[in-house]
XYZ file of C-alpha atoms in Angstrom:
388
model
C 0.000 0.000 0.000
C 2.749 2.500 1.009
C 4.233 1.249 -2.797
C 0.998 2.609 -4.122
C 0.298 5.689 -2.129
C 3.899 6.901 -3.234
C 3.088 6.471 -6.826
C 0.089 7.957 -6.859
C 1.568 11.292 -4.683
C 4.048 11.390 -7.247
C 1.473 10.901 -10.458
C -0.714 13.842 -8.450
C 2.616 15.809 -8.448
C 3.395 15.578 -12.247
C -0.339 15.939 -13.508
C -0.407 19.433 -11.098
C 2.504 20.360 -12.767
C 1.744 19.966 -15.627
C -1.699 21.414 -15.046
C 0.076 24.138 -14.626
C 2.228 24.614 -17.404
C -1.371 24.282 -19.288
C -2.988 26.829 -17.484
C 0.349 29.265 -18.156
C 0.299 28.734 -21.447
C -3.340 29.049 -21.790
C -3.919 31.976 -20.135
C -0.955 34.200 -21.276
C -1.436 32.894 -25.562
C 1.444 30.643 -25.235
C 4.878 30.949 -23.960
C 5.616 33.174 -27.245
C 3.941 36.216 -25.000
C 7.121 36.446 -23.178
C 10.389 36.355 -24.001
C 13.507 35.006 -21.995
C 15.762 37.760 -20.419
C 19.711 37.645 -19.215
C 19.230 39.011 -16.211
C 21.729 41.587 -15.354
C 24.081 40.659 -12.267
C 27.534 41.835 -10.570
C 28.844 44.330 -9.679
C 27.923 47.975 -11.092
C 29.603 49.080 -14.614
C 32.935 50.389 -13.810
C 33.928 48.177 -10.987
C 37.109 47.069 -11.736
C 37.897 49.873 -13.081
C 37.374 51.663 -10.014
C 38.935 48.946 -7.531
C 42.095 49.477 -8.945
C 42.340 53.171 -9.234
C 45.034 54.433 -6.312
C 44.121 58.222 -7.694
C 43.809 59.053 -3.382
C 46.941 57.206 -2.443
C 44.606 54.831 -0.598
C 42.818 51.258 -1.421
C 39.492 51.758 -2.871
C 36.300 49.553 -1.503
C 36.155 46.415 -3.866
C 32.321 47.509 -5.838
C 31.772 43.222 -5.874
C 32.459 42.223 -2.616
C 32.783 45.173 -0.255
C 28.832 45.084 1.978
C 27.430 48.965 1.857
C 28.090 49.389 5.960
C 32.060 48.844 4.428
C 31.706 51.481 1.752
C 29.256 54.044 3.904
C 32.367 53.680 6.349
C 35.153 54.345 3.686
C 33.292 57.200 2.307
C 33.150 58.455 5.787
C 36.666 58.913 5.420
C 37.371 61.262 3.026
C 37.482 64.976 2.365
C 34.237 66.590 -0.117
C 37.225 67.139 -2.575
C 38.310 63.172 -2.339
C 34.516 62.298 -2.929
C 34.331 64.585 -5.860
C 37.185 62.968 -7.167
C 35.869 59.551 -7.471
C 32.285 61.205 -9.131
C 34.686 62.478 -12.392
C 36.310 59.580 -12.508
C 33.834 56.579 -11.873
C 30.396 58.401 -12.208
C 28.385 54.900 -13.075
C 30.189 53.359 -10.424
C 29.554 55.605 -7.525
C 25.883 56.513 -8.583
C 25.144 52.299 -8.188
C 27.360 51.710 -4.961
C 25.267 51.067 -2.295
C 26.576 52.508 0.649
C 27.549 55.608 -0.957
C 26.355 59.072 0.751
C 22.870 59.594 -1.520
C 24.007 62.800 -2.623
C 27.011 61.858 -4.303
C 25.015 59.187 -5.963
C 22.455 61.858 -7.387
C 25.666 63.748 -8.586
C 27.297 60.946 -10.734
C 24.434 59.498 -11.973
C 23.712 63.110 -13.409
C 27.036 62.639 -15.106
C 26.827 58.887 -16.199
C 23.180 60.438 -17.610
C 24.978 62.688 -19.618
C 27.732 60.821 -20.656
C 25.305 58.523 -21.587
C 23.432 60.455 -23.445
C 26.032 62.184 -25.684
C 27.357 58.368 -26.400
C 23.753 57.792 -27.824
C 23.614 60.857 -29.838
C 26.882 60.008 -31.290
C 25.534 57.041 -32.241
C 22.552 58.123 -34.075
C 24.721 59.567 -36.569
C 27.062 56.604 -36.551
C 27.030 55.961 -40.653
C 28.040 52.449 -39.912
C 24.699 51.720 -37.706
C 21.218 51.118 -39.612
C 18.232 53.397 -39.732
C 16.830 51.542 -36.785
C 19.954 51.578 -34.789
C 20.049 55.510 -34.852
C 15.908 55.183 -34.066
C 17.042 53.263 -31.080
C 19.491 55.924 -30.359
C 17.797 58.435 -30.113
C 14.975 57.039 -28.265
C 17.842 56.310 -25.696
C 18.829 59.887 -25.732
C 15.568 61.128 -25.024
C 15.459 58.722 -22.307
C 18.246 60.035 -20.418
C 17.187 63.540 -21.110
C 14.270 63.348 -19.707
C 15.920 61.756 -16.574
C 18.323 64.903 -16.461
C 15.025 67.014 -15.941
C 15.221 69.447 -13.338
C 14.273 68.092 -9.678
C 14.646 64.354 -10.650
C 16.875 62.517 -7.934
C 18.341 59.630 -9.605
C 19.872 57.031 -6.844
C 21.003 54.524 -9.702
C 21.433 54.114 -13.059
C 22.708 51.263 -15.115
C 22.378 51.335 -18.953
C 23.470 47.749 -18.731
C 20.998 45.576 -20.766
C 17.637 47.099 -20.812
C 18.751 49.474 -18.640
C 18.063 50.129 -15.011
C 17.187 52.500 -12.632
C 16.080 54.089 -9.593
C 14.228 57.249 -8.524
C 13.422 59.017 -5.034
C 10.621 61.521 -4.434
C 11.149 63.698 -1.107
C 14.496 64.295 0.646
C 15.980 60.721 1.917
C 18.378 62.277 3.818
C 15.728 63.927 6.317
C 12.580 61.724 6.160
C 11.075 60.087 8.907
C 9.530 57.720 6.727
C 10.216 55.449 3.953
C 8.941 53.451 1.183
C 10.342 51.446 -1.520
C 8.446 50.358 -4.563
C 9.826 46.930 -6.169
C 7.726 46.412 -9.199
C 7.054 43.524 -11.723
C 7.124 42.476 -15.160
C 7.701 44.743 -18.093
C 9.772 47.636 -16.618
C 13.029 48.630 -17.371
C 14.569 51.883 -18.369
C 12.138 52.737 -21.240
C 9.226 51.931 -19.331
C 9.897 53.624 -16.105
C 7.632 56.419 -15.858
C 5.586 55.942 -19.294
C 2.489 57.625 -19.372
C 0.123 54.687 -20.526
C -0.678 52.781 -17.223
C 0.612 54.959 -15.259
C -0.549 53.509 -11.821
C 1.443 50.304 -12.731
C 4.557 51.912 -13.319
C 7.399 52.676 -10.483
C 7.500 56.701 -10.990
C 3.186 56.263 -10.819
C 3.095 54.245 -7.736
C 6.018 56.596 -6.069
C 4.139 59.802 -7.054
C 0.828 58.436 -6.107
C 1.726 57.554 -2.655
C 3.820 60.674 -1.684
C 0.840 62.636 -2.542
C -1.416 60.185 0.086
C 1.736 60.381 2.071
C 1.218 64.457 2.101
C -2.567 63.843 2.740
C -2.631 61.917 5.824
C 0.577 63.440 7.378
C 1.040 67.269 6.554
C 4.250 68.273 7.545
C 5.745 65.090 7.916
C 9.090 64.335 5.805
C 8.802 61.274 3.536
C 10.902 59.790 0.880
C 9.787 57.152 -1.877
C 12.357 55.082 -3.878
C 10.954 53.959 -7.232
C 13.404 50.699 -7.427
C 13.549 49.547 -11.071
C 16.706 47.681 -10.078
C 16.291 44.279 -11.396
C 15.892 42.732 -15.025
C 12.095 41.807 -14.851
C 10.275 39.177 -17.086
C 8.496 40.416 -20.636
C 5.335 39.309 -21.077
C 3.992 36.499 -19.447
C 6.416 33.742 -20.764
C 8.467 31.258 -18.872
C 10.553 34.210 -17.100
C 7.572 35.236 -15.426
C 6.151 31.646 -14.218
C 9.885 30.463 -12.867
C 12.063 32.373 -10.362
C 15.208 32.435 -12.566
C 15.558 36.708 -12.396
C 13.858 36.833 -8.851
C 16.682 34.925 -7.742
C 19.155 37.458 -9.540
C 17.267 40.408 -8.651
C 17.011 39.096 -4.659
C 20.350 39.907 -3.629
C 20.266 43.552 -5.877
C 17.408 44.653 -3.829
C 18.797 43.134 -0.347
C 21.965 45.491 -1.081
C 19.634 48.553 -1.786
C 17.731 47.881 1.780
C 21.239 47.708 3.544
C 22.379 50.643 1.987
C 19.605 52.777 2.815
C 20.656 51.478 6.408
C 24.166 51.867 6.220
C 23.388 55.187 5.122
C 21.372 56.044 8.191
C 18.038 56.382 6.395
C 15.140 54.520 8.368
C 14.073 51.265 7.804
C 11.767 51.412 5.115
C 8.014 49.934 4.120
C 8.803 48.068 0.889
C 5.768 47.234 -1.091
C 5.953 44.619 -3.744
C 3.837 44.482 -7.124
C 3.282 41.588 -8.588
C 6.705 39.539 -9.618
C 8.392 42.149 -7.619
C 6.828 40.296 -5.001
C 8.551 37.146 -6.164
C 11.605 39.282 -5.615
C 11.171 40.271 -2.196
C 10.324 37.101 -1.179
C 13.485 35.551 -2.152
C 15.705 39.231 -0.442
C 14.026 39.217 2.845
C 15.764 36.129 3.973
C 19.341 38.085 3.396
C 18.631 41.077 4.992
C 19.394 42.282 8.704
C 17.706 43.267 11.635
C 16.703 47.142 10.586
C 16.744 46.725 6.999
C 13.198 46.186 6.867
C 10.169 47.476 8.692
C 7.215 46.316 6.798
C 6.879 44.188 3.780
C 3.829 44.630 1.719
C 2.907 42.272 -1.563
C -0.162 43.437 -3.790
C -1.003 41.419 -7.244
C 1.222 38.684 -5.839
C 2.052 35.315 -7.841
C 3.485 33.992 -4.757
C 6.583 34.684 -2.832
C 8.281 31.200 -3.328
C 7.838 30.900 0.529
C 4.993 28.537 1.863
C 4.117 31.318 4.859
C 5.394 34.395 6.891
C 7.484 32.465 9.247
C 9.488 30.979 6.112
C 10.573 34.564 5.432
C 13.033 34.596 7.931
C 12.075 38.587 8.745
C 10.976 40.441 12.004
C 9.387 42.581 9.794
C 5.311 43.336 9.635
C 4.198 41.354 6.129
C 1.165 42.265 4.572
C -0.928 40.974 1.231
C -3.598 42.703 -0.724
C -5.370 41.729 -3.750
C -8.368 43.242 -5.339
C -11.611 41.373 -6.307
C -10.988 41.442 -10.420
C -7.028 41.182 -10.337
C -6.400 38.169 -12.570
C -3.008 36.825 -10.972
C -5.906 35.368 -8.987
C -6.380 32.921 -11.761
C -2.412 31.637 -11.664
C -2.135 28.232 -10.033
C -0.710 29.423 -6.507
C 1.579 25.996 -6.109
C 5.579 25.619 -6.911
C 6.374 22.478 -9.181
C 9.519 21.826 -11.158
C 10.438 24.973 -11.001
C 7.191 26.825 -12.399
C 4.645 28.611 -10.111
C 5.398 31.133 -7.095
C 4.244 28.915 -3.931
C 1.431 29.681 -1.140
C -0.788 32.604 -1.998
C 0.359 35.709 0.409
C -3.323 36.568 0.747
C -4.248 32.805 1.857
C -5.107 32.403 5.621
C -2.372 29.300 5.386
C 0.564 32.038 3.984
C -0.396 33.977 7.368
C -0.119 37.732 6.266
C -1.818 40.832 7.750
C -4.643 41.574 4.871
C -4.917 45.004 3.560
C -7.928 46.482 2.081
C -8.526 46.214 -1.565
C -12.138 46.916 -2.306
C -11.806 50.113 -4.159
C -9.015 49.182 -6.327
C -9.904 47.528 -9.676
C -7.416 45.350 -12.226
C -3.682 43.971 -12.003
C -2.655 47.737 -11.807
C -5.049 49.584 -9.772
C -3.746 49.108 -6.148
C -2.160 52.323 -5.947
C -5.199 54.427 -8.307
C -5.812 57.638 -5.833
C -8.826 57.948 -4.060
C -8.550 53.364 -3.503
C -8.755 51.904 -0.024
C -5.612 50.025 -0.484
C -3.825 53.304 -1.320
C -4.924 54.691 1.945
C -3.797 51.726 3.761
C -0.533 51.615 2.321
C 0.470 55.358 3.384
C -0.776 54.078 6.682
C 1.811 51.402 6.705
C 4.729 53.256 6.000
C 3.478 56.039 8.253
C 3.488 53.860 10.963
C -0.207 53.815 11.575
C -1.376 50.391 11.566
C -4.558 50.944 13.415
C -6.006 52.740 10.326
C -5.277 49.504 8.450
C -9.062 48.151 8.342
């Protein structure tokens, strides 16, 4: 009998999984919807480069293996003229290196952005590219332009792949508060702050919730990071049903957190959308004591961890989905390889629910004027009795 019970847990096992892959396929129009991504890992651009530079007399922080509380600490030992150095010299390595005071980072990303930008130019005129290489060029250009706007505060950039990058809104350096936006699939560079869907993009979500930020706490300094810091699946192909570029992304974002900590800004509220949620899932596990205050997943897959407890954090974890979001639909189970695990909003995953009446779609969580926006200011204010 115990022959028989094993071979039918194990024909169950194979005929969910493939169930699965069926229902994948199905529901996204094949695994042609997406397709496969090399995820962009390492070190930031530069970094050898910059490790073996002796331009201060003095051993510079390894970028690939020094931990941000090691370069916050080095950086803590040097003169503004020193610092300002290492910006001319290695501005895409300092605007990346966690650790790094925030703004110096704001001050060589500016120049990797322009440097960056005149490369791209050049290239549109490049008569050795094709008329769609210079199109891509100068869409590029444009791109960084509009980054080098007036007022933007760029914490990273990385034109690495299809490009990343990371935004805050408020000063970090004096808020009391803090959140960090991790989305999902389909953002990158280009598709950072575009105006169609604009609640589903990083810059949306950041701006939305500063505003309900301002709303519920005049007065009160806050700072959003919009964290498009990871290479996230296309479409809804095989990158988005495995955890191949969560598990690359995981330790980019755990870096972030302890930066922001080794930086002295305050443990933040990090809300997850959708495969970002895969993402943080995977990070919270690597992260210390004061990294992390509260961990929020909305339009969640899954977090590749059966409950709370297998998260490893002493942080607060909530889950929020809304009534006609249709990651509801994905098989919520983790077989050879494909699927994301428990559902976060699941009694058995044991997360704090948050309100999600008002908001309507994959996209709508952070819409003004929804419940679940109102909660989630209340998180990261601190203000968990308003959480109904």
């Amino acid at each position: 009998m115990s022959v028989l019970r094993t071979a039918f847990g194990r024909g169950r096992r194979l005929f969910v999984g493939a169930a699965l892959a069926v229902t994948l396929v199905a529901g996204t129009g094949g695994w042609a919807a997406g397709t496969a991504q090399t995820a962009v890992t390492g070190p930031p651009p530069g970094a050898a480069a910059f490790r073996a530079d002796r331009v201060l007399g003095v051993p510079l922080p390894d970028p690939a293996s020094a931990g941000p509380a090691a370069v916050a600490r080095f950086f803590g030992t040097l003169t503004d003229a020193q610092r300002h150095a290492l910006v001319v010299r290695h501005p895409l390595t300092v605007g990346n290196l966690d650790g790094a005071p925030v703004a110096l980072r704001y001050e060589a990303n500016s120049r990797a952005l322009k440097a960056e930008r005149a490369r791209q130019l050049s290239r549109a005129t490049d008569p050795a590219g094709t008329l769609q290489d210079h199109r891509q060029a100068r869409k590029a250009a444009r791109r960084c332009a509009e980054l080098l706007a007036p007022g933007r505060r760029i914490l990273a950039f990385d034109p690495r792949g299809r490009g990343q990058v990371a935004e805050v809104y408020g000063d970090l350096t004096t808020a009391g508060h803090t959140a960090v936006l991790v989305p999902g699939s389909d953002i990158d560079l280009g598709t950072f702050d575009r105006a169609k869907d604009p609640y589903g993009t990083p810059t949306g979500m950041a701006r939305s919730l500063r505003r309900e930020l301002a709303a519920q706490a005049p007065g009160m300094r806050t700072a959003v990071i919009a964290w498009a810091g990871y290479t996230t699946p296309v479409g809804l192909g095989p990158d988005a049903a495995t955890g191949r570029l969560a598990e690359a992304g995981a330790p980019r974002l755990a870096r972030l957190l302890s930066g922001l900590a080794a930086t002295g800004a305050p443990a933040p509220a990090v809300l997850c959308h959708s495969y970002g949620s895969v993402v943080c899932g995977l990070a919270a596990p690597r992260l210390g004591r004061g990294a992390l205050r509260d961990l929020v997943v909305f339009g969640s897959p899954g977090m590749r961890r059966d409950s709370v407890a297998d998260l490893h954090t002493a942080a607060r974890v909530w889950a929020a989905r809304d009534a006609s979001d249709w990651i509801a639909r994905i098989p919520h189970i983790e077989l050879l390889g494909l699927g994301h695990g428990t559902d976060p909003v699941s009694a058995a995953f044991g997360a704090r629910r948050v309100p999600a009446e008002r908001a309507v779609g994959h996209t709508g969580y952070l819409v003004p004027g929804t419940d679940s926006l109102r909660a989630f200011a209340a998180i990261v204010l601190g203000r968990y009795g308003a959480v109904r």
